[in-house]
Amino acid sequence: MRIICIPIVITLALSLVQANATVDKLPRGVAPSRAKVYRPNTKGEWACLDGSKTIPFTAVNDDYCDCPDGSDEP
């Protein structure tokens, strides 16, 4: 019985780690319901929510407003 439980526990633990890694990719302060809005494009860039400009995704939530609407600092 003990040998059967170990793979199940390992599988569950890995699932939790993967789920947390996905959440960690969101900038701090972004609600999970708005997650799709805060995803970089394939070039690693992100468009301000007002559409005024595109910035490197690394500039999102870096304590400096790059977007005129402030959307890069959630």
Coordinates of N, CA, C and O in Angstrom, one line a residue:
M1 N 0.8 -1.2 0.0 CA 0.0 0.0 0.0 C 0.9 1.3 0.0 O 0.6 2.2 -0.7
R2 N 1.9 1.2 0.8 CA 2.8 2.4 0.9 C 3.5 2.7 -0.5 O 3.6 3.9 -0.8
I3 N 3.9 1.7 -1.2 CA 4.5 1.9 -2.5 C 3.6 2.5 -3.5 O 4.0 3.4 -4.3
I4 N 2.3 2.2 -3.5 CA 1.3 2.7 -4.4 C 1.1 4.2 -4.1 O 0.9 5.0 -5.0
C5 N 1.1 4.6 -2.9 CA 0.8 6.0 -2.5 C 1.9 7.0 -2.9 O 1.6 8.1 -3.2
I6 N 3.1 6.6 -2.9 CA 4.2 7.5 -3.2 C 4.1 8.1 -4.5 O 4.2 9.3 -4.7
P7 N 3.9 7.3 -5.6 CA 3.7 8.0 -6.9 C 2.5 9.0 -7.0 O 2.6 10.0 -7.6
I8 N 1.5 8.7 -6.3 CA 0.3 9.6 -6.3 C 0.7 10.9 -5.6 O 0.4 12.0 -6.1
V9 N 1.4 10.8 -4.5 CA 1.8 12.0 -3.7 C 2.8 12.8 -4.6 O 2.7 14.0 -4.7
I10 N 3.7 12.2 -5.2 CA 4.7 12.9 -6.1 C 3.9 13.6 -7.2 O 4.2 14.7 -7.6
T11 N 3.0 12.9 -7.9 CA 2.2 13.5 -8.9 C 1.4 14.7 -8.5 O 1.4 15.8 -9.1
L12 N 0.8 14.6 -7.3 CA 0.1 15.8 -6.8 C 1.0 16.9 -6.5 O 0.7 18.1 -6.7
A13 N 2.1 16.7 -5.9 CA 3.1 17.7 -5.5 C 3.6 18.4 -6.8 O 3.7 19.7 -6.8
L14 N 3.9 17.7 -7.8 CA 4.4 18.3 -9.1 C 3.3 19.1 -9.7 O 3.6 20.2 -10.3
S15 N 2.0 18.7 -9.6 CA 0.9 19.5 -10.1 C 0.8 20.8 -9.4 O 0.6 21.9 -10.1
L16 N 1.0 20.9 -8.1 CA 0.9 22.1 -7.4 C 2.1 23.0 -7.7 O 1.9 24.2 -7.9
V17 N 3.3 22.5 -7.9 CA 4.4 23.3 -8.3 C 4.2 23.9 -9.6 O 4.4 25.1 -9.8
Q18 N 3.7 23.2 -10.6 CA 3.4 23.7 -11.9 C 2.3 24.8 -11.9 O 2.5 25.8 -12.5
A19 N 1.3 24.6 -11.1 CA 0.2 25.6 -11.0 C 0.8 26.9 -10.4 O 0.4 28.0 -10.8
N20 N 1.6 26.8 -9.4 CA 2.2 28.0 -8.8 C 3.1 28.7 -9.7 O 3.2 29.9 -9.7
A21 N 3.9 27.9 -10.5 CA 4.8 28.5 -11.5 C 4.0 29.4 -12.5 O 4.4 30.5 -12.9
T22 N 2.8 28.9 -12.9 CA 2.0 29.7 -13.9 C 1.5 31.0 -13.2 O 1.6 32.0 -13.9
V23 N 1.1 30.9 -12.0 CA 0.6 32.1 -11.3 C 1.7 33.1 -11.1 O 1.6 34.3 -11.2
D24 N 2.9 32.6 -10.8 CA 4.1 33.5 -10.5 C 4.5 34.3 -11.7 O 5.2 35.3 -11.6
K25 N 4.1 33.9 -12.9 CA 4.5 34.6 -14.1 C 3.7 35.9 -14.3 O 4.1 36.8 -15.0
L26 N 2.6 36.0 -13.5 CA 1.8 37.3 -13.6 C 2.5 38.4 -12.8 O 3.1 38.1 -11.8
P27 N 2.4 39.6 -13.3 CA 2.9 40.7 -12.5 C 2.2 40.8 -11.2 O 1.0 40.5 -11.1
R28 N 2.8 41.2 -10.2 CA 2.2 41.4 -8.9 C 1.1 42.4 -9.0 O 1.2 43.4 -9.6
G29 N 0.0 42.0 -8.3 CA -1.2 42.9 -8.3 C -2.2 42.6 -9.4 O -3.3 43.3 -9.4
V30 N -2.0 41.6 -10.2 CA -2.9 41.3 -11.3 C -3.8 40.2 -10.8 O -3.4 39.1 -10.4
A31 N -5.1 40.4 -10.9 CA -6.1 39.4 -10.4 C -6.1 38.3 -11.5 O -5.9 38.5 -12.7
P32 N -6.3 37.1 -11.0 CA -6.3 35.9 -11.9 C -7.3 36.1 -13.0 O -7.1 35.6 -14.1
S33 N -8.4 36.8 -12.8 CA -9.4 37.0 -13.8 C -8.9 37.9 -14.9 O -9.5 37.9 -16.0
R34 N -7.8 38.7 -14.7 CA -7.3 39.6 -15.7 C -6.0 39.1 -16.2 O -5.2 39.8 -16.9
A35 N -5.6 37.8 -15.9 CA -4.4 37.2 -16.3 C -4.1 37.3 -17.8 O -3.0 37.6 -18.2
K36 N -5.1 37.0 -18.6 CA -4.9 37.0 -20.0 C -4.5 38.4 -20.6 O -3.9 38.4 -21.6
V37 N -4.8 39.4 -19.9 CA -4.5 40.8 -20.4 C -3.0 41.1 -20.1 O -2.4 41.8 -20.8
Y38 N -2.4 40.4 -19.1 CA -1.0 40.6 -18.8 C -0.1 39.4 -19.2 O 0.5 38.8 -18.4
R39 N -0.1 39.1 -20.5 CA 0.8 38.1 -21.0 C 1.6 38.8 -22.1 O 1.1 39.5 -22.9
P40 N 2.9 38.5 -22.2 CA 3.7 39.0 -23.3 C 3.5 38.4 -24.6 O 2.9 37.2 -24.6
N41 N 3.8 39.1 -25.7 CA 3.6 38.4 -27.0 C 4.8 37.5 -27.2 O 5.7 37.4 -26.4
T42 N 4.9 37.0 -28.4 CA 6.0 36.0 -28.7 C 7.4 36.7 -28.7 O 8.4 36.0 -28.6
K43 N 7.4 38.0 -28.8 CA 8.7 38.7 -28.8 C 9.1 39.2 -27.4 O 10.1 39.9 -27.2
G44 N 8.3 38.9 -26.4 CA 8.6 39.3 -25.0 C 8.1 40.7 -24.8 O 8.6 41.4 -23.9
E45 N 7.2 41.2 -25.6 CA 6.7 42.6 -25.5 C 5.3 42.6 -25.0 O 4.6 41.5 -25.0
W46 N 4.8 43.7 -24.5 CA 3.5 43.9 -24.0 C 2.9 45.2 -24.4 O 3.6 46.2 -24.4
A47 N 1.7 45.2 -24.9 CA 1.0 46.4 -25.3 C 0.2 47.1 -24.2 O -0.5 46.4 -23.5
C48 N 0.4 48.4 -24.0 CA -0.3 49.1 -23.0 C -1.8 48.9 -23.2 O -2.2 48.7 -24.4
L49 N -2.6 48.9 -22.2 CA -4.0 48.6 -22.3 C -4.8 49.6 -23.2 O -5.8 49.3 -23.8
D50 N -4.2 50.9 -23.2 CA -4.9 51.9 -24.1 C -4.4 51.8 -25.5 O -4.8 52.5 -26.4
G51 N -3.4 50.9 -25.8 CA -3.0 50.6 -27.2 C -2.0 51.7 -27.7 O -1.6 51.7 -28.8
S52 N -1.5 52.6 -26.8 CA -0.6 53.7 -27.2 C 0.8 53.3 -27.5 O 1.4 53.9 -28.4
K53 N 1.3 52.2 -26.9 CA 2.7 51.8 -27.2 C 2.9 50.4 -26.8 O 2.1 49.8 -26.0
T54 N 4.0 49.8 -27.2 CA 4.4 48.5 -26.8 C 5.7 48.6 -26.1 O 6.6 49.3 -26.5
I55 N 5.9 47.9 -25.0 CA 7.0 47.9 -24.1 C 7.6 46.5 -23.8 O 6.8 45.6 -24.0
P56 N 8.8 46.4 -23.4 CA 9.3 45.1 -23.0 C 8.5 44.6 -21.8 O 8.2 45.4 -20.9
F57 N 8.2 43.3 -21.8 CA 7.4 42.8 -20.7 C 8.1 42.9 -19.4 O 7.5 43.0 -18.3
T58 N 9.4 43.0 -19.4 CA 10.2 43.2 -18.2 C 9.9 44.5 -17.6 O 10.2 44.7 -16.4
A59 N 9.4 45.5 -18.3 CA 9.1 46.8 -17.8 C 7.7 46.9 -17.1 O 7.4 47.9 -16.5
V60 N 6.9 45.8 -17.2 CA 5.6 45.7 -16.5 C 5.9 45.5 -15.0 O 6.6 44.6 -14.6
N61 N 5.3 46.4 -14.2 CA 5.4 46.3 -12.8 C 6.8 46.5 -12.3 O 7.2 45.8 -11.4
D62 N 7.5 47.4 -12.8 CA 8.9 47.7 -12.4 C 8.9 49.1 -11.6 O 10.0 49.6 -11.5
D63 N 7.8 49.5 -11.2 CA 7.7 50.8 -10.4 C 8.0 52.0 -11.2 O 8.4 53.1 -10.7
Y64 N 7.9 51.9 -12.5 CA 8.0 53.1 -13.4 C 6.9 53.0 -14.5 O 6.8 52.0 -15.2
C65 N 6.1 54.0 -14.6 CA 5.0 54.1 -15.6 C 5.6 54.3 -17.0 O 6.0 55.4 -17.3
D66 N 5.6 53.3 -17.8 CA 6.0 53.5 -19.2 C 4.8 53.8 -20.1 O 5.0 54.4 -21.1
C67 N 3.6 53.3 -19.7 CA 2.4 53.5 -20.4 C 1.7 54.8 -20.0 O 1.6 55.1 -18.8
P68 N 1.2 55.6 -20.9 CA 0.5 56.9 -20.6 C -0.7 56.6 -19.6 O -1.0 57.4 -18.8
D69 N -1.3 55.4 -19.8 CA -2.5 55.1 -18.9 C -2.1 54.5 -17.6 O -3.0 54.1 -16.8
G70 N -0.8 54.2 -17.4 CA -0.4 53.5 -16.2 C -0.7 52.1 -16.1 O -0.5 51.5 -15.0
S71 N -1.1 51.5 -17.2 CA -1.6 50.1 -17.1 C -0.4 49.1 -16.9 O -0.6 47.9 -16.6
D72 N 0.8 49.5 -17.1 CA 2.0 48.6 -16.9 C 2.3 48.5 -15.4 O 3.2 47.8 -15.1
E73 N 1.7 49.3 -14.6 CA 1.9 49.2 -13.1 C 0.6 48.9 -12.4 O 0.0 49.7 -11.8
P74 N 0.2 47.6 -12.5 CA -1.1 47.2 -11.9 C -1.1 47.3 -10.4 O -0.1 47.2 -9.8

